[in-house]
Short mmCIF file of C-alpha atoms in Angstrom, two decimals:
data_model
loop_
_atom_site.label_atom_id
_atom_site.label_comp_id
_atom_site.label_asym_id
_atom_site.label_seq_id
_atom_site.Cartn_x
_atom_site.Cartn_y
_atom_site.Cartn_z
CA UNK A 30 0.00 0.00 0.00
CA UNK A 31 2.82 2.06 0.84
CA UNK A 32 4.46 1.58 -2.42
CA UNK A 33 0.91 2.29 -4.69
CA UNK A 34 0.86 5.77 -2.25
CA UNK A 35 4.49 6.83 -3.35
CA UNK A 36 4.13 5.95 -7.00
CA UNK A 37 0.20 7.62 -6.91
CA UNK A 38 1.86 10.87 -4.99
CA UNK A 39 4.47 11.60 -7.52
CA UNK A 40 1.44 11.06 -10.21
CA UNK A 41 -0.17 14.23 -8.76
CA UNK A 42 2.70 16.08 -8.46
CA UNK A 43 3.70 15.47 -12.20
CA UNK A 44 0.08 16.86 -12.62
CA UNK A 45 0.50 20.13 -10.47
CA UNK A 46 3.53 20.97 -12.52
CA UNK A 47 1.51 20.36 -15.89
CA UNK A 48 -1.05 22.93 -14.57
CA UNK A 49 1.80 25.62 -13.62
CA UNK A 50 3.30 25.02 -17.02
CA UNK A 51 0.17 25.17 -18.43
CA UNK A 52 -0.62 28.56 -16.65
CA UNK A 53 2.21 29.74 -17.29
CA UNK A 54 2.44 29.26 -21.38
CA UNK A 55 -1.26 30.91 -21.37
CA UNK A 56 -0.11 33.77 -19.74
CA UNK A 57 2.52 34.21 -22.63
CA UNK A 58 -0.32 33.83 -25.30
CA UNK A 59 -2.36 36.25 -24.37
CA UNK A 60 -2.58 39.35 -26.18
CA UNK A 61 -1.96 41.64 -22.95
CA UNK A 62 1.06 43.37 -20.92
CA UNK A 63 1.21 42.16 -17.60
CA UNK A 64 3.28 45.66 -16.89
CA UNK A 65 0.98 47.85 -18.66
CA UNK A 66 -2.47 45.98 -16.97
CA UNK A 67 -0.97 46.22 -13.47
CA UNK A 68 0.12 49.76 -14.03
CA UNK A 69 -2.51 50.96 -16.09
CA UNK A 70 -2.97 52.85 -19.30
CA UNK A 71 -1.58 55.86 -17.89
CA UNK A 72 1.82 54.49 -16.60
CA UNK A 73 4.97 56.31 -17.48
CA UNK A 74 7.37 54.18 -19.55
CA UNK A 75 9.98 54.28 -17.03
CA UNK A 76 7.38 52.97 -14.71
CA UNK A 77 6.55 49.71 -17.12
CA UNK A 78 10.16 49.38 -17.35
CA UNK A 79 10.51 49.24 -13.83
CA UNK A 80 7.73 46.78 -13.02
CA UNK A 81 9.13 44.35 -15.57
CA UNK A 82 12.84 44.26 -14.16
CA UNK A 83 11.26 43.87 -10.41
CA UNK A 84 9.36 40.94 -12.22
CA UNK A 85 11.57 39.62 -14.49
CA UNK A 86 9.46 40.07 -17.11
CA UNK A 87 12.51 41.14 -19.42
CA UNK A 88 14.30 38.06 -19.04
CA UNK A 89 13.80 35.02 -21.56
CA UNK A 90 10.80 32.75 -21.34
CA UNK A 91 12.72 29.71 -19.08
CA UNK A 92 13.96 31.90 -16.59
CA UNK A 93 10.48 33.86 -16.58
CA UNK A 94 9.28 30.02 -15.64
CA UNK A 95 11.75 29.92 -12.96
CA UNK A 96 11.04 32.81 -11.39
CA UNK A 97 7.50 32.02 -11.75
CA UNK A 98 8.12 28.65 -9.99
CA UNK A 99 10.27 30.24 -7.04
CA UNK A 100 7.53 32.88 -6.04
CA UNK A 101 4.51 29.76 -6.00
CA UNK A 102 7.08 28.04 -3.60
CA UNK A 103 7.44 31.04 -1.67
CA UNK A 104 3.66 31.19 -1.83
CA UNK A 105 3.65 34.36 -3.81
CA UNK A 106 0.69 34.10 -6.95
CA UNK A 107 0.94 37.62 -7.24
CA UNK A 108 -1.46 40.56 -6.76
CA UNK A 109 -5.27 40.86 -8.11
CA UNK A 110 -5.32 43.91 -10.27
CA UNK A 111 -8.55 44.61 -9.34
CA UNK A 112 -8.79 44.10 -5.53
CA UNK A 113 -5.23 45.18 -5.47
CA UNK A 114 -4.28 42.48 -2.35
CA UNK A 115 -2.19 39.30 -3.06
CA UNK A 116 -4.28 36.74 -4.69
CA UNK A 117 -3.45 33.90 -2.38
CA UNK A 118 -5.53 36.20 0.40
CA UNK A 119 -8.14 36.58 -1.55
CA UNK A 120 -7.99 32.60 -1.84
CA UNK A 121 -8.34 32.48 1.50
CA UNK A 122 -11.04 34.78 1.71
CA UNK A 123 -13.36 33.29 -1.00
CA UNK A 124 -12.41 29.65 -1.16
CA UNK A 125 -14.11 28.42 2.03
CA UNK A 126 -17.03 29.88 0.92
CA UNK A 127 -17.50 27.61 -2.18
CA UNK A 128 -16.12 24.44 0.21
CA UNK A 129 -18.72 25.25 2.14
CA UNK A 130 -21.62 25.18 -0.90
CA UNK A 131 -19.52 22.11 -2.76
CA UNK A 132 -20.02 19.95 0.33
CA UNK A 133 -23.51 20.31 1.11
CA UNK A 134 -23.80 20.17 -2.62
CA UNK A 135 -21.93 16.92 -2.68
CA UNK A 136 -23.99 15.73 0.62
CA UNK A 137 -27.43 16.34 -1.71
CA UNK A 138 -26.02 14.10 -4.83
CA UNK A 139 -25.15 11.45 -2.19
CA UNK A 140 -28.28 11.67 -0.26
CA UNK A 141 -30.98 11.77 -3.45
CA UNK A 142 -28.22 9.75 -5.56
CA UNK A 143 -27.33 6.54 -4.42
CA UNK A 144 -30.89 5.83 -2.24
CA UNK A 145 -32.58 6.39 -5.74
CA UNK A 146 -29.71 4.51 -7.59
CA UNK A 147 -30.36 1.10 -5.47
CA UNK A 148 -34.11 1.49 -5.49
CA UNK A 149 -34.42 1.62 -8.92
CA UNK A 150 -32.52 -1.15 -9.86
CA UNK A 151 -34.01 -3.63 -6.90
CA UNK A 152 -37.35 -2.76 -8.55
CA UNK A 153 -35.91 -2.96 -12.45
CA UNK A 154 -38.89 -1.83 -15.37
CA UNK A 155 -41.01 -1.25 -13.04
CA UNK A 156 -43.29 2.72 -12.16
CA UNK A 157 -40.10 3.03 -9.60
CA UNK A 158 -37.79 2.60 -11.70
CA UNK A 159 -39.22 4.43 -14.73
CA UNK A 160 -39.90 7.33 -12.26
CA UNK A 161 -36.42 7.72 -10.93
CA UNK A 162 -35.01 7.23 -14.39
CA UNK A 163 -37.34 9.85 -15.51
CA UNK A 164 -36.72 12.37 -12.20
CA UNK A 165 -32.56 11.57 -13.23
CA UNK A 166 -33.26 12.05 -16.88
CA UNK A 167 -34.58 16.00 -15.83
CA UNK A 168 -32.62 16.57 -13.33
CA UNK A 169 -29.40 16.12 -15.77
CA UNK A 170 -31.15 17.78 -18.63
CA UNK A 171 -32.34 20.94 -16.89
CA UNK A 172 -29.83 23.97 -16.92
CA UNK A 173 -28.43 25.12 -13.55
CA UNK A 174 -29.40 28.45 -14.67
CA UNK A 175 -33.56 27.52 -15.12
CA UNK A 176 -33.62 25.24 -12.23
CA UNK A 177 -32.11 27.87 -9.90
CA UNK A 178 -34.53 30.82 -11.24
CA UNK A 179 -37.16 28.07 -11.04
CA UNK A 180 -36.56 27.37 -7.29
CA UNK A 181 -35.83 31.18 -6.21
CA UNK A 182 -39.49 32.00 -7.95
CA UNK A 183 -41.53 28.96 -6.35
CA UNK A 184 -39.63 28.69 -2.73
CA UNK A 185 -38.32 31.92 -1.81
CA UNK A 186 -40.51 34.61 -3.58
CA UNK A 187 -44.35 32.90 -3.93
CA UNK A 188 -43.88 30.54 -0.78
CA UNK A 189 -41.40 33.16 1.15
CA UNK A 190 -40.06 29.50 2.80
CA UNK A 191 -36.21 30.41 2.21
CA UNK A 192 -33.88 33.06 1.31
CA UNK A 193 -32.97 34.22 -2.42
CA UNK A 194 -29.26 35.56 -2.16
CA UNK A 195 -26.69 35.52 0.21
CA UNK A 196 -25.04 33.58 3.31
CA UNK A 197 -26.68 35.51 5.73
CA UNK A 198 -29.31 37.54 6.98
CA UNK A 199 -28.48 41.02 6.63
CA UNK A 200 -29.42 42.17 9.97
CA UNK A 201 -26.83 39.53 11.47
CA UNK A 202 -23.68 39.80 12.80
CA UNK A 203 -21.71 37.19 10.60
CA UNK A 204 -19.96 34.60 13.70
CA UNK A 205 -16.13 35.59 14.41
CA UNK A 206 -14.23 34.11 11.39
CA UNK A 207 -12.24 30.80 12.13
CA UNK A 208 -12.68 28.52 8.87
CA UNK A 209 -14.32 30.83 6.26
CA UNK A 210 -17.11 28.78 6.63
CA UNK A 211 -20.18 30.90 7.91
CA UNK A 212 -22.41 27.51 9.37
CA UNK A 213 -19.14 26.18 10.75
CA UNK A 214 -18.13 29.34 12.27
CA UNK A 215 -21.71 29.58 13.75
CA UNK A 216 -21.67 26.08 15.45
CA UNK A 217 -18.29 26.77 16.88
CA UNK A 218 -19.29 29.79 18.34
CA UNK A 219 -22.60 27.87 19.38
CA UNK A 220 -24.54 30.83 17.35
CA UNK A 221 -27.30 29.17 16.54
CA UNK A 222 -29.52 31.59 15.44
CA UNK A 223 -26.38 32.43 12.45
CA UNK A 224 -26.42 28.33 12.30
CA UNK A 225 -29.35 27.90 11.61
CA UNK A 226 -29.81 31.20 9.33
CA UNK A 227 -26.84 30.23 7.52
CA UNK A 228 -28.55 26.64 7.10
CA UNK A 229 -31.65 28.17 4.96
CA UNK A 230 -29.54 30.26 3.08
CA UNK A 231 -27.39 27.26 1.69
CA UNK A 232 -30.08 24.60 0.67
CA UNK A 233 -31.57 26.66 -2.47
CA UNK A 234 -27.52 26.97 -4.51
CA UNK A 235 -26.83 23.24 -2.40
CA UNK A 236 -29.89 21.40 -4.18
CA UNK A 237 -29.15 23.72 -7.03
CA UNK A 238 -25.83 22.60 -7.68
CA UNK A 239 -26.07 19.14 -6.10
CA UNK A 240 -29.12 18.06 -8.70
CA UNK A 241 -27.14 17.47 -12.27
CA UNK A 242 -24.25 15.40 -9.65
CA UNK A 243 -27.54 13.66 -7.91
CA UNK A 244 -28.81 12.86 -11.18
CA UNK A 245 -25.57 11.67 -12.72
CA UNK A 246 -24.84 9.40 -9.29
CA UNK A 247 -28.26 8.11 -9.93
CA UNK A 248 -27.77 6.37 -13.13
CA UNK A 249 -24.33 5.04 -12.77
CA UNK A 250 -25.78 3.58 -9.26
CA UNK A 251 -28.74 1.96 -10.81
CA UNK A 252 -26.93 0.28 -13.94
CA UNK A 253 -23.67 -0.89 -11.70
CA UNK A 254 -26.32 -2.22 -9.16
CA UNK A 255 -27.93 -3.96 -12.02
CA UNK A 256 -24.98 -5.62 -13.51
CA UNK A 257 -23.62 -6.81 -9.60
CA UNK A 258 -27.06 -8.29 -9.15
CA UNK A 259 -27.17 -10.22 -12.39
CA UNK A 260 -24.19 -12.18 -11.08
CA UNK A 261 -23.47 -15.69 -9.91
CA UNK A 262 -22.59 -15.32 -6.42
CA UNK A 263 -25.74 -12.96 -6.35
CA UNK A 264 -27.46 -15.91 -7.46
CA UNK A 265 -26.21 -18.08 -4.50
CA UNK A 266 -26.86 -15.84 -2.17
CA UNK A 267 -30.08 -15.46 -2.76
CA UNK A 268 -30.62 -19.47 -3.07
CA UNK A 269 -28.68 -19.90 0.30
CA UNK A 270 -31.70 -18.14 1.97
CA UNK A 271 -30.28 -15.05 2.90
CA UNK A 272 -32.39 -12.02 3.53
CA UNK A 273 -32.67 -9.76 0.73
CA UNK A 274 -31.21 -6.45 2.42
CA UNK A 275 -28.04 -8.38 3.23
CA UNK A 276 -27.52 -9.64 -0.10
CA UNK A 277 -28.04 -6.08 -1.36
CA UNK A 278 -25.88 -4.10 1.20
CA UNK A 279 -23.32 -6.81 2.39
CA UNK A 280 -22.91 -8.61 -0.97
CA UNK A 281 -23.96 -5.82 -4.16
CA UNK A 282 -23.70 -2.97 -2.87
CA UNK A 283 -19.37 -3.38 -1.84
CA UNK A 284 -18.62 -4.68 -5.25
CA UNK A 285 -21.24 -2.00 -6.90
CA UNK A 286 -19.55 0.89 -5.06
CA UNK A 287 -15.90 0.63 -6.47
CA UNK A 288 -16.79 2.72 -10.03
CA UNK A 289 -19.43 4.93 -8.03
CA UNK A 290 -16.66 5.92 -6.07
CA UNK A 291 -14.24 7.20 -8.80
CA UNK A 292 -17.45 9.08 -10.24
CA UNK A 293 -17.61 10.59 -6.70
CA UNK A 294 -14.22 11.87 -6.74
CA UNK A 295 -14.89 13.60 -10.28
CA UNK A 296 -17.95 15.12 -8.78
CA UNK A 297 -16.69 16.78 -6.14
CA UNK A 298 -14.06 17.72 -7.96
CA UNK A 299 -16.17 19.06 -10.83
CA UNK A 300 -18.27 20.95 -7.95
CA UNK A 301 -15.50 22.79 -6.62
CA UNK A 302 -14.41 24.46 -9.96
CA UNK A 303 -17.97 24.34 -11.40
CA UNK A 304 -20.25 26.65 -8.93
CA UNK A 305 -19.44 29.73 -11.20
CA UNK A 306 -22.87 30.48 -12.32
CA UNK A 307 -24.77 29.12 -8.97
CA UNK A 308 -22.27 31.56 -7.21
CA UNK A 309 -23.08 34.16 -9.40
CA UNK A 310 -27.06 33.45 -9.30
CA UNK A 311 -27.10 33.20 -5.49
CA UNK A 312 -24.62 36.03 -5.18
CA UNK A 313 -22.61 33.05 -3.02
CA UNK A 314 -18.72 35.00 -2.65
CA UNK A 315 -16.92 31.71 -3.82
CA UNK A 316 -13.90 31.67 -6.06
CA UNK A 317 -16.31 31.07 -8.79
CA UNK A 318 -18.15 34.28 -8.42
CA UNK A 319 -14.58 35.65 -8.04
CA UNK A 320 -13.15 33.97 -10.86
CA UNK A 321 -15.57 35.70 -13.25
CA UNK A 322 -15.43 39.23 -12.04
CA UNK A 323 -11.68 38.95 -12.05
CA UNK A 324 -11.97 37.32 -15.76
CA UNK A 325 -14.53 40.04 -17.09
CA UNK A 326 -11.58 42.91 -15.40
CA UNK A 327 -8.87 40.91 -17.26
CA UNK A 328 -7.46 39.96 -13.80
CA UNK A 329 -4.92 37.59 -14.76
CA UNK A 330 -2.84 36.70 -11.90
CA UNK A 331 -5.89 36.34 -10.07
CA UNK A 332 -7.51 33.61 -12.82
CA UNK A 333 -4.32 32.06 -12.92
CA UNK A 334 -4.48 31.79 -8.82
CA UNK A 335 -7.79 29.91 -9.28
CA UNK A 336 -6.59 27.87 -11.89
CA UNK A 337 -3.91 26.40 -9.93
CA UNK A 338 -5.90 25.84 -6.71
CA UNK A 339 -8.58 24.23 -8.48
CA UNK A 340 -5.79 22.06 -10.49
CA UNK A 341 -3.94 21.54 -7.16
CA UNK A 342 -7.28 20.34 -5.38
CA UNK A 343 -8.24 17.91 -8.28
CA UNK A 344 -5.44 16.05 -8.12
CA UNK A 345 -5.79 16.02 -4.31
CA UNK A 346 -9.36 14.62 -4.50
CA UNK A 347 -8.13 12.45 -7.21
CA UNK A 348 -5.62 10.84 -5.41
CA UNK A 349 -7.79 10.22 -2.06
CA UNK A 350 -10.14 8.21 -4.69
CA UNK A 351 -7.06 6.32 -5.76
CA UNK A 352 -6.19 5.13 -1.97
CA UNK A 353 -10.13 4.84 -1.03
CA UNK A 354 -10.22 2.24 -4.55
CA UNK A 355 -6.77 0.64 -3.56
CA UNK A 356 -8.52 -0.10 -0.06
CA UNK A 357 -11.40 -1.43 -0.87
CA UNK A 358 -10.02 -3.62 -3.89
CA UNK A 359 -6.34 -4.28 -3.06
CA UNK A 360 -6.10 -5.69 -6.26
CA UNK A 361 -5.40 -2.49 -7.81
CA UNK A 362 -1.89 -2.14 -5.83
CA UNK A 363 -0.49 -4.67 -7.79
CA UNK A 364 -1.70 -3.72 -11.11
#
């Protein structure tokens, strides 16, 4: 096991440095001046000249890269142009906040996902199971954008049951700031008015984001369920006498969770980087609401900032799944 870890950890760090590389060639394609968009139009030319020897942005393109890669070891991604801090505290500032809605996103995919998944394919062709294929059929098909306008029309507007926008209430006093993460703040503070404010505020984006996942975790559930339970030893189980919820959750549902769990690991992962326009609809500050106002300003360092932490936290989540598959099927060590 120790072995698969090594060779799987220098797997993801071979990836990291393909997304700094990768950053950092963009950054040379695109038609704009670092100097001139950090300093503005109206910079003197002694002042460009400046910025770009304090930078090395007047040295060749491999020592460019090598500066580049000294300052992310230092920790240094730069400054945002347009909020004018370094970007990496601006990370921190935003990037709990979309933890925070991926989670309970990923926490609704598992909840509807799986339950639905097995259900449906213990009762195969029949209203059940043409139901929750139909429910996962609509709930892949239907734009984030629709479904979340949908949901902030019916729930929060005509029913008044939760809030439209935001994290909080505005005429709360946000819990003092220990994670970034305003329910998790709350319950350490034992704030449970902010808890439990904070709660209604993140099921509309949570469901919201969580339903295309839900719907995806659904149908890979259902048909790997299907093929476990079609097998021999399924078979003998069953003929043996034993109860039928032991034979699905001791026996299927082990050998049916090894591919649900590498989707599961591309899910969150896809979360994560993919709440840009649930951020922006909910007005949720994650680094996906961020991420576009810094793109729309033609903040570069700061998109490049994002692009590495999301890159960085992929392969993280990636390798977890690798170990989690390794454990469960040791198999896989040796191949």
């Amino acid at each position: 096991m120790f072995s698969y870890f090594i060779r799987r950890l220098f797997f993801v760090i071979f990836v990291v440095w393909g997304v700094t590389f990768a950053t950092f060639f963009i950054a040379q394609v695109v038609p704009i001046d670092p100097a001139v968009a950090a300093l503005g139009d109206n910079a003197r030319e002694e002042q460009i000249q400046e910025f770009r020897e304090r930078y090395g942005l007047n040295k060749s393109k491999p020592e460019q890269y090598l500066i580049y890669m000294k300052r992310l070891f230092a920790g240094d991604l730069g400054n945002s142009l347009r909020t004018q801090r370094p970007v990496l505290e601006d990370l921190r500032e935003f990037f709990p906040a979309t933890v925070e809605l991926s989670v309970a996103a990923f926490l609704v995919a598992l909840a509807l996902g799986i339950p639905m998944g097995i259900w449906a394919a213990i009762r195969q062709n029949s209203s059940v199971d043409v139901g929750v294929r139909v429910l996962a059929l609509f709930g892949g098909a239907t734009p984030v954008f629709f479904l979340a306008v949908l949901l902030q029309y019916l729930l929060a507007q005509r029913l008044e049951l939760l809030p439209v926008q935001g994290r909080l209430d505005g005429f709360l006093f946000p819990p003092p700031r220990v994670t970034g993460m305003v329910g998790v703040d709350a319950l350490l503070a034992r704030d449970w008015t902010a808890f439990f404010d904070s709660l209604k505020h993140l099921i509309l984006p949570a469901f919201v984001l969580g339903a295309f996942s839900a719907a995806i975790l659904t149908r890979m559930t259902r048909a790997t369920m299907l093929e476990v339970l079609s097998q021999d030893y399924i078979r003998t189980a069953r003929a043996k006498g034993l109860a039928e919820r032991i034979v699905i959750f001791r026996h299927a549902l082990k050998n049916a969770s090894l591919p649900v769990l590498t989707l599961l690991g591309g899910l969150l992962g896809g979360l994560l980087s993919g709440a840009v326009l649930t951020e922006t609809i909910f007005s949720w500050p994650g680094i996906g609401r961020y991420v576009t106002q810094s793109a729309t300003s033609l903040d570069f360092p700061a998109v490049m900032g994002v692009t590495l932490l999301v890159g960085l936290v992929y392969a993280l989540i990636n390798l977890i799944t690798d170990l989690l598959y390794a454990f469960l099927d040791p198999r896989i060590r040796y191949a």
